[in-house]
XYZ file of C-alpha atoms in Angstrom:
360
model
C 347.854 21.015 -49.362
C 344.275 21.310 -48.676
C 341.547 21.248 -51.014
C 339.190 24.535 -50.683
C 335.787 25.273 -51.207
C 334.663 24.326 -54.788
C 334.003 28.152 -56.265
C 331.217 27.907 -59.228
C 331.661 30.540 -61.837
C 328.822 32.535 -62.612
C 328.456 33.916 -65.950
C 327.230 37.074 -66.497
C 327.254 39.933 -69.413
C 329.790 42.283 -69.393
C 329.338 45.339 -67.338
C 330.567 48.920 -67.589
C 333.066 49.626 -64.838
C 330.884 51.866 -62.651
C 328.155 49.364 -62.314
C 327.577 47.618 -59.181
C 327.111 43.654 -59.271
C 324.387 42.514 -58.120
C 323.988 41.125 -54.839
C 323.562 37.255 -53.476
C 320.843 36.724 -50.666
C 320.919 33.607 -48.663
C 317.957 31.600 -49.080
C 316.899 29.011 -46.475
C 316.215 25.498 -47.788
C 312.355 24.676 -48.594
C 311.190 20.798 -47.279
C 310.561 18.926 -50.533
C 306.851 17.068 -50.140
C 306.997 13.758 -51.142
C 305.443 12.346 -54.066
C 301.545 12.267 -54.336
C 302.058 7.870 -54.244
C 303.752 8.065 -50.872
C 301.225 9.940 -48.773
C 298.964 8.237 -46.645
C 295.391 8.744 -47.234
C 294.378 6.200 -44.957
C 293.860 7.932 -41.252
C 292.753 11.680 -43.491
C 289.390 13.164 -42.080
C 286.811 13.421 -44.845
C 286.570 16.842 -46.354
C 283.762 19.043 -45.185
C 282.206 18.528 -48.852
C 282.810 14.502 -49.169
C 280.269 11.918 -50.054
C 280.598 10.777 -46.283
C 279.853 14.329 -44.353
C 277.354 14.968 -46.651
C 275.278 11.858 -45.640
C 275.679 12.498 -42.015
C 274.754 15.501 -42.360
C 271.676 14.353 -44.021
C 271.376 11.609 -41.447
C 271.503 14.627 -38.847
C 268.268 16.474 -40.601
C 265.952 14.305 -41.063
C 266.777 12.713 -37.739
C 265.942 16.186 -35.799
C 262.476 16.271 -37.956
C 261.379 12.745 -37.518
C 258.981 12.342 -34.873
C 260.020 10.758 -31.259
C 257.078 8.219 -31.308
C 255.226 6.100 -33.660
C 251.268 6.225 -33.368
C 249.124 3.716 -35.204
C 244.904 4.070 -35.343
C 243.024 0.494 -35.572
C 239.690 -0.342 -36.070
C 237.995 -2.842 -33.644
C 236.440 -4.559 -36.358
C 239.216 -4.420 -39.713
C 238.868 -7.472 -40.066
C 235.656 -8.242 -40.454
C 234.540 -4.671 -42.838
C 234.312 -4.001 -45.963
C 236.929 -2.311 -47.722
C 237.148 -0.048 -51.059
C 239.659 1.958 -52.535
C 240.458 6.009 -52.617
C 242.585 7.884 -54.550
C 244.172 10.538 -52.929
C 246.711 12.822 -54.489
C 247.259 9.880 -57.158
C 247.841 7.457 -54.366
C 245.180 4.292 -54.028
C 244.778 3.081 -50.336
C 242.161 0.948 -48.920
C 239.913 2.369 -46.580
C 236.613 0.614 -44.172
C 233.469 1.791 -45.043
C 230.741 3.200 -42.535
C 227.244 4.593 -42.665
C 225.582 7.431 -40.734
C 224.532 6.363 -37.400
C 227.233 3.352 -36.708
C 229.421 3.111 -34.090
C 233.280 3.602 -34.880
C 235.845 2.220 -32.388
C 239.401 0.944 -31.713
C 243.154 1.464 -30.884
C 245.586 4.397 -30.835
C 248.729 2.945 -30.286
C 251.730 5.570 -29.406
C 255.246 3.925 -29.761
C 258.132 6.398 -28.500
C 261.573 6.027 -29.931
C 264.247 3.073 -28.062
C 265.843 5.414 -25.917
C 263.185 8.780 -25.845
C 260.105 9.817 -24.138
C 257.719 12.168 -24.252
C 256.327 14.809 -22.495
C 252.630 16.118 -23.647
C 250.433 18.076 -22.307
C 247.483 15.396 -23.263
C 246.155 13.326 -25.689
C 243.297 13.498 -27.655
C 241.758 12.055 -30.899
C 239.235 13.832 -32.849
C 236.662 12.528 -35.476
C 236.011 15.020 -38.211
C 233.971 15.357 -41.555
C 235.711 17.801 -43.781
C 234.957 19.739 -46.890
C 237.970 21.328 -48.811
C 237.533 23.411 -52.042
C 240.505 23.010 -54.405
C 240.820 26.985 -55.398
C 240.883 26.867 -51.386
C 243.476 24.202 -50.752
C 244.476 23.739 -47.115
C 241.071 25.500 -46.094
C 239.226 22.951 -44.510
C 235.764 23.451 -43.449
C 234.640 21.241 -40.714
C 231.058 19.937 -40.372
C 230.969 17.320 -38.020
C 233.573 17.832 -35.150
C 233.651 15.211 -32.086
C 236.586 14.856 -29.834
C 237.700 12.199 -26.860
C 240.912 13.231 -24.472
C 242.709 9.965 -24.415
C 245.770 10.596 -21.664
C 245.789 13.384 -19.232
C 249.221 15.451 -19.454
C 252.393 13.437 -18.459
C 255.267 11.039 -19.836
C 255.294 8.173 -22.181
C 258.535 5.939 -21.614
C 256.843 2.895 -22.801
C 254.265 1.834 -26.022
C 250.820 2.347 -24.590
C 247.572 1.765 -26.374
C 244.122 3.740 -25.792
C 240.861 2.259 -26.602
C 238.574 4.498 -28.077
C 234.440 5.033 -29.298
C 232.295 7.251 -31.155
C 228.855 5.885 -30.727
C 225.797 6.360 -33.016
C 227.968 9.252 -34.993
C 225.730 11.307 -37.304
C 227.865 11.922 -40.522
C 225.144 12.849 -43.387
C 227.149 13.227 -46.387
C 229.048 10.471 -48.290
C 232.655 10.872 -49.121
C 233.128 12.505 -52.027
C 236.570 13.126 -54.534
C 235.526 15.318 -57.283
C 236.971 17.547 -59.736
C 236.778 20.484 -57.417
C 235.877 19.704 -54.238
C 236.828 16.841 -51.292
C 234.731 15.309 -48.718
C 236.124 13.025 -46.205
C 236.265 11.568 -43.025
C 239.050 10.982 -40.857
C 240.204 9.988 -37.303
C 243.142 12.641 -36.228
C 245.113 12.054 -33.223
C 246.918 15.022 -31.627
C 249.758 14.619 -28.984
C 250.178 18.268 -27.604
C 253.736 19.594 -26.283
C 254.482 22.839 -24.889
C 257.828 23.997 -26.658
C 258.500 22.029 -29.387
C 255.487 21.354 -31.758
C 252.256 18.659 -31.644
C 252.320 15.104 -32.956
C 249.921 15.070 -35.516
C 248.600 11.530 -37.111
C 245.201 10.960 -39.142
C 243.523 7.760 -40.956
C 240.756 7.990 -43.602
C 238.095 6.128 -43.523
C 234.672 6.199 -46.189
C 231.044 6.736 -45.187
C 228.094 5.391 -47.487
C 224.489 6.063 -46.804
C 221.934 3.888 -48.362
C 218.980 5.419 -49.545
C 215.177 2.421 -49.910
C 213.420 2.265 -53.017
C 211.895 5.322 -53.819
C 207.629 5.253 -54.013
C 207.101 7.565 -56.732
C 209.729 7.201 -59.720
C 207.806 8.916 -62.554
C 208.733 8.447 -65.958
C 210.381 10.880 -68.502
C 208.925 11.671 -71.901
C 209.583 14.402 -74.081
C 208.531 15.712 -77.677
C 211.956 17.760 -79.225
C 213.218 18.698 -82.690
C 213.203 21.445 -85.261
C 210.433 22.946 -87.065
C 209.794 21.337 -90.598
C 213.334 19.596 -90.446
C 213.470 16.609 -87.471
C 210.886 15.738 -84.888
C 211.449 13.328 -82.199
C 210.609 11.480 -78.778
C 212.351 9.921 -76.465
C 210.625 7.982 -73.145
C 212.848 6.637 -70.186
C 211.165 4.284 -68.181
C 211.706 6.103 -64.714
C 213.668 9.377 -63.723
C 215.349 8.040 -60.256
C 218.178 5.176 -61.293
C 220.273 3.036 -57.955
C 224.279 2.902 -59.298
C 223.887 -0.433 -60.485
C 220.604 -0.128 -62.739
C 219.725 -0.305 -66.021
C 218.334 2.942 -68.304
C 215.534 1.450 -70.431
C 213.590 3.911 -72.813
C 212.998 4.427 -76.594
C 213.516 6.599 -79.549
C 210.346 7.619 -81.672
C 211.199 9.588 -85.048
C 208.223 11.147 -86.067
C 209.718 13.819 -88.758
C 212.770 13.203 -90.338
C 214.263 15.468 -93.130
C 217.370 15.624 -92.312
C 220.205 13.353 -92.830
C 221.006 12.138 -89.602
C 224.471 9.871 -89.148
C 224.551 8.480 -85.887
C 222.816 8.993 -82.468
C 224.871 8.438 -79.342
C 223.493 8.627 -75.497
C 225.520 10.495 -73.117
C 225.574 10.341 -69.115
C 227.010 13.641 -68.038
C 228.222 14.502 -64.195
C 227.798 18.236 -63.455
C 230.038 19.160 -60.488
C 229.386 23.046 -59.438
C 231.438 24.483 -56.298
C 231.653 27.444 -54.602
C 228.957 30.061 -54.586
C 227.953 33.499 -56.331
C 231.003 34.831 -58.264
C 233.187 32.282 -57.233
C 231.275 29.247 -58.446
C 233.276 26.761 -60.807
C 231.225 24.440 -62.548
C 232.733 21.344 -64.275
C 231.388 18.865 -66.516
C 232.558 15.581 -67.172
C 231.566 12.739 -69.624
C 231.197 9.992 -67.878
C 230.135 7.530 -70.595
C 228.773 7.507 -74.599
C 226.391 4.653 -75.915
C 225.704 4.305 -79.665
C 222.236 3.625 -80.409
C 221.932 3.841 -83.572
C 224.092 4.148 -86.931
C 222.750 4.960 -90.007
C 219.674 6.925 -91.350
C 216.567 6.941 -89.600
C 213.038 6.967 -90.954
C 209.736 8.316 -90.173
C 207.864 5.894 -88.100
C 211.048 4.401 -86.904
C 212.047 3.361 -82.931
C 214.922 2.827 -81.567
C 215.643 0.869 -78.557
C 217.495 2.082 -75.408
C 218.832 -0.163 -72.946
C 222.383 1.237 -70.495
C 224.253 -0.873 -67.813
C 225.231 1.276 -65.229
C 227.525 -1.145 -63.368
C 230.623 -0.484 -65.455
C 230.493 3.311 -64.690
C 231.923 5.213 -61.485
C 228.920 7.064 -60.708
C 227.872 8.501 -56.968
C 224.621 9.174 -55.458
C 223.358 12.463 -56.577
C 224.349 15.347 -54.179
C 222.738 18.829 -53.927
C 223.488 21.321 -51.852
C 225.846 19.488 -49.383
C 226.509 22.180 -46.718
C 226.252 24.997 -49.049
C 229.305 24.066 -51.153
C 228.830 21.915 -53.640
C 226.343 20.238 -55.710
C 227.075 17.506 -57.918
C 224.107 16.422 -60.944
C 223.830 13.657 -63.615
C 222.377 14.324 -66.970
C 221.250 12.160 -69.536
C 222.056 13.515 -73.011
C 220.735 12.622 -76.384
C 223.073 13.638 -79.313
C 221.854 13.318 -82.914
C 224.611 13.600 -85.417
C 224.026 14.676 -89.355
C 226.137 13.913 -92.401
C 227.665 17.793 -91.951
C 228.746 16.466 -88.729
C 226.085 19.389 -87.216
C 225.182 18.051 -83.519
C 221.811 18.347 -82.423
C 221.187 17.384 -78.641
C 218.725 17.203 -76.024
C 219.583 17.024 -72.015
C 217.569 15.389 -69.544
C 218.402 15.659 -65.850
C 218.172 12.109 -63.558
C 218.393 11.414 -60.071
C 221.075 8.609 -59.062
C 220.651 6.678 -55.327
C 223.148 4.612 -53.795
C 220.597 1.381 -52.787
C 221.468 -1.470 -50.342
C 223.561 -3.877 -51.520
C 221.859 -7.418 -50.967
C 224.366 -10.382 -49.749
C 225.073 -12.563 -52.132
C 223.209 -16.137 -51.780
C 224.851 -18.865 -50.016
């Protein structure tokens, strides 16, 4: 007697007699995954969104936007000149400094990419003296424009380096980094390409023109005050100062009735840019001396005597290519026991003078 197939009851509720029972469909077996510890994870592609596409892709961008070549600008004489440092965009780099009239020379060096090279349609470098006017960012207004071709149009497989000179350049302003307003110097070299866009590298460099003693340096005296209350004057001992000089002067009181607290002696720096409605003018304490505290009396003088050396004060510039104008002011400020300021501004006339070499 065979066995036959194993029949599995299925239970069910009851049904009335004229109701059909319900059908069985086949259903085809379904592979059963295995569980998440035996998969191999090993030999899987990263995900389009995983740490490691995400750096090659990266890798990929700034590799298309990097330039093919490396260019460098030397000096001829680093070395050997004197340095100073500029701040610009709240970076400090140090710069050579020239005067008007010198002769500024060196290297370009252009460096293509192991493996690249480059076709241009030339190579030039430019030396330019630019003003740019901060309500007019990335406007830059060119007033001294001189340009050498350096490499006719070809191929660069290979580093090459091309000597270059300005001689006897005129640049007549100093550089200048103000509130408002920037003037600067700087050697740009341009590698031009038909399809794709230029290679574009600059360096900075500073220009300081001396200005001799001047002949006539009259002095400043001056009677101020206010009727029946405070009467005073004040003497400086010249009107034109070098950076590194010394304000000497005094302070007569002829009248006093009021009850004066302190006096203090300001150096202001009066930056204006821009012209007719769209000139901004900005003021800027540059440094307060106390000359006196306490109350004053009638007969009484009081001594004046300011270092300028500790200060970062420029030559005075007016008018520089009809945009900017920058002034220094001396001003006296008297101050009561109501804390009422009374003041009195004088305008000076700051030089940048030859530095003499130290003794050996």
């Amino acid at each position: 007697m065979t066995a036959g197939p194993t029949r599995q009851r299925l239970s069910r509720s009851k049904r009335g007699e004229g109701e059909e029972r319900p059908s069985l469909t086949s259903v085809s077996p379904r592979p059963i995954s295995p569980p998440a510890s035996d998969l191999d994870l090993r030999s899987a592609p990263p995900s389009p969104t995983s740490p490691a596409a995400t750096v090659s892709a990266m890798n990929y961008i700034i590799g298309a936007f990097k330039p093919p070549c490396d260019i460098s600008i030397t000096f001829s004489d680093a070395r050997t000149r004197k340095q100073v440092s500029v701040k610009d965009n709240g970076k400090t780099t140090m710069v050579p400094v020239f005067q008007s009239l010198e002769t500024i020379s060196g290297e370009v060096s252009i460096a293509p990419v192991p493996g690249k090279r480059i076709e241009h349609m030339g190579v030039k470098i430019e030396l330019l003296g630019q003003i740019e006017l901060y309500f007019d960012r990335g406007n830059f207004y060119d007033f001294t424009s001189l340009v050498r071709e350096l490499d006719v149009p070809g191929e660069i497989y290979e580093r090459k380096a091309y000597p270059f000179e300005f001689s006897t350049v005129e640049m007549p302003y100093e550089s200048y980094n103000g509130t408002n307003v920037r003037l600067r110097y700087i050697l740009k070299v341009t590698i031009g390409r038909n399809y794709v866009g230029n290679i574009v590298e600059h360096r900075d460099f500073c220009v300081r023109n001396y200005t001799p003693v001047p002949t006539i340096n009259n002095s400043i005296k001056m009677e101020v005050g206010i009727e029946d209350c405070l009467h005073i004057e004040f003497e400086y001992s010249k009107s034109k100062y070098h950076l590194n000089d010394v304000i000497i002067g005094k302070i007569y009181f002829l009248l006093v009735r009021i009850k004066i607290k302190n006096m203090e002696l300001e150096i202001r720096r009066r930056e204006s840019t821009g012209s007719g409605s769209n000139t901004y003018v900005e003021t800027e304490t540059l440094a307060k001396f106390e000359l006196m505290d306490g109350a004053p009396v009638r007969g009484e003088s009081i001594p004046v005597r300011l270092f300028l050396t500790p200060y970062e004060l420029t030559p005075t510039y007016r008018n520089i290519n009809n945009k900017f104008s920058v002034k220094y002011y001396l001003n006296l400020v008297l101050v009561d026991e109501e804390d009422r300021r009374y003041f009195k501004q004088q305008e000076i006339t700051m030089y940048r003078l030859l530095e003499s070499p130290p003794a050996s």
